[in-house]
Amino acid sequence: MTRLAQTSGLTDVQQEIVSTVRDFVDKEIIPVATGLEHRDEYPTEIVEGLKELGLFGLMIPEEYGGLGESLLTYALCVEEIARGWMSVSGIINTHFIVAYMLKQHGTQEQKDAFLPRMALGEVRGAFSMSEPGLGSDVSAITSKGVRDGEEYVLDGQKMWLTNGGTSTLVAVLCRSDEGHPEGTAPHKSMTTFLVEKEPGFGEVRPGLTIPGKIDKMGYKGVDTTELIMDGLRIPANRVLGGTTGRGFYQMMDGVEVGRVNVAARGCGVAQRAFELGVSYAQQRRTFGKPIAQHQAIQFKLAEMATKVEAAHAMMVNAARKKDSGERNDLEAGMAKYLASEYCKEVVEDAFRIHGGYGFSKEYEIERLYREAPMLLIGEGTAEIQKMIIGRRLLEEYRFQG
Ligand SMILES: Cc1cc2nc3c(=O)[nH]c(=O)nc-3n(C[C@H](O)[C@H](O)[C@H](O)COP(=O)(O)OP(=O)(O)OC[C@H]3O[C@@H](n4cnc5c(N)ncnc54)[C@H](O)[C@@H]3O)c2cc1C
């Protein structure tokens, strides 16, 4: 069952971490995932198990109590977790992005204040760029942070916060005009504010409301919410990195590693769909033989497995590029684009292999079928990935004539 999606050149430590996570997924996630998902129930016990495994601090440096692992190790763990249930990888992902942004851009005081508790999973991160009127076009953000003495006052409405209810630290991107006169380019007048809050719904601190969970077609269990700021007061030392005007770049840096993560999720879901399809195809008989013996079904399995392999290879390549300290926006964009498209296709093929039973909620593939589309949207749609890829290609292959 593990012939596909192997990764060469892993250290013993990496192999041990990934195989521990795989065991955890097989024993603790797969048996309960579909039931929890159908009930839209938060996987509290699974999250406690992930905390014990140290996964909330996987990439947080050891000096702050984390495991100090690479993006590749993290992505391989995410792939395993998404193979079990994509929503669980969503619970870790926004936490990981916020921890990464703090590690890369935070002041020393911010790192000391948050990273040790994030490594333990005591502080849990969410990040918030999107608003009701925009997702792809981040430069159009309207939420504002205005300086008032030693504080900033935040106003605006945010949309689509993964872990909006369960998180206790939200990185919120706002426009901040202080020091950036009118006419400053939009991406140079944005600031990331580190907003601490109580978990839950309603008014979670004065001026900050999390209205409730958005009801979604899939990706259930994990809470996705709006966030409303109405005169929310934030101390000036909670500007990420201590300087305003850098928020756009900080968020894009976070989203770039997030894209490798979404690619890894696509790989994991596609692997599970392949496993379900290849297993069902050998049990279901039509016209006197298992459907796996019909060439049309074998061809489907061949196509599915090839896509699983290709997506995994691109995801690993993008992660390794970042780990080597090189710019990886081209590779991350390609991996995210390909893995999410292939994931949708592999899931669809596994669904077709299941015939009518794929439509029944008793079969796991029904859940995967509703989960896969989220990957086409999160961390930038396919069109946005293609814009990034296209621009980078034109930089790399500039016409010299
Ligand atoms: C379940 C879920 C969880 C999410 N979690 C988070 C989160 O934690 N934090 C957060 O900040 N956001 C989050 N998002 C928001 C997500 O990042 C956005 O939905 C996504 O970026 C797309 O933005 P949009 O929905 O506004 O679509 P739009 O930007 O309105 O795009 C609509 C369509 O137009 C296309 N399009 C847009 N611009 C162009 C262009 N220039 N050229 C060609 N086509 C274009 C898009 O590809 C898309 O097909 C989440 C979304 C979902 C569904």
Coordinates of C-alpha atoms and ligand atoms in Angstrom, one line a residue, residues 94 126-137 159-163 216 218-219 224 374 377-384 387, ligand 1:
T94 CA -3.0 28.2 9.8
A126 CA -5.2 31.7 12.5
F127 CA -4.4 34.1 9.7
S128 CA -6.7 36.6 8.0
M129 CA -6.3 38.3 4.7
S130 CA -9.7 37.7 2.9
E131 CA -12.7 40.0 3.3
P132 CA -16.2 39.7 2.0
G133 CA -15.4 41.7 -1.1
L134 CA -12.0 40.2 -1.9
G135 CA -9.8 37.1 -1.7
S136 CA -7.5 36.9 -4.7
D137 CA -7.0 40.7 -4.9
M159 CA -14.0 36.5 5.9
W160 CA -13.1 32.9 5.7
L161 CA -10.9 32.4 8.7
T162 CA -9.9 28.8 9.1
N163 CA -9.8 28.1 12.8
K216 CA -19.6 24.5 4.2
G218 CA -17.0 19.9 2.9
Y219 CA -13.8 20.5 5.0
T224 CA -14.3 28.6 9.3
M374 CA -11.5 23.3 -1.3
I377 CA -9.4 27.7 -3.8
G378 CA -7.4 27.9 -0.6
E379 CA -4.0 29.7 -0.6
G380 CA -4.9 31.2 -4.1
T381 CA -7.0 29.8 -6.9
A382 CA -5.7 28.0 -9.9
E383 CA -5.9 31.2 -11.9
I384 CA -3.8 33.0 -9.3
M387 CA -0.5 34.3 -12.9
Ligands
LIG1 C1 -12.9 26.8 3.3 C2 -12.1 28.1 3.1 C3 -11.1 28.4 4.0 C4 -10.4 29.6 3.8 N1 -9.5 30.0 4.8 C5 -8.9 31.2 4.7 C6 -8.0 31.7 5.8 O1 -7.8 31.0 6.8 N2 -7.6 33.0 5.7 C7 -7.8 33.8 4.6 O2 -7.3 34.9 4.6 N3 -8.6 33.3 3.6 C8 -9.1 32.1 3.6 N4 -9.9 31.6 2.6 C9 -10.2 32.5 1.5 C10 -9.5 32.1 0.2 O3 -8.1 32.4 0.3 C11 -10.2 32.8 -1.0 O4 -11.5 32.3 -1.1 C12 -9.5 32.7 -2.3 O5 -8.2 33.4 -2.2 C13 -10.3 33.2 -3.4 O6 -10.8 34.4 -3.2 P1 -12.4 34.7 -3.4 O7 -13.1 33.6 -2.8 O8 -12.6 36.1 -3.0 O9 -12.6 34.6 -5.0 P2 -12.3 35.8 -6.0 O10 -11.0 36.5 -5.8 O11 -13.5 36.7 -6.0 O12 -12.2 35.0 -7.4 C14 -13.4 34.5 -8.1 C15 -12.9 33.8 -9.3 O13 -12.3 34.7 -10.2 C16 -11.0 34.3 -10.5 N5 -10.1 35.4 -10.6 C17 -9.9 36.4 -9.7 N6 -9.0 37.3 -10.2 C18 -8.6 36.8 -11.4 C19 -7.6 37.3 -12.4 N7 -6.9 38.4 -12.2 N8 -7.5 36.6 -13.5 C20 -8.2 35.5 -13.8 N9 -9.1 35.0 -12.9 C21 -9.3 35.7 -11.7 C22 -10.6 33.3 -9.4 O14 -9.6 32.4 -9.7 C23 -11.9 32.7 -9.1 O15 -12.1 31.6 -10.0 C24 -10.6 30.4 2.7 C25 -11.5 30.0 1.8 C26 -12.3 28.9 1.9 C27 -13.3 28.5 0.9

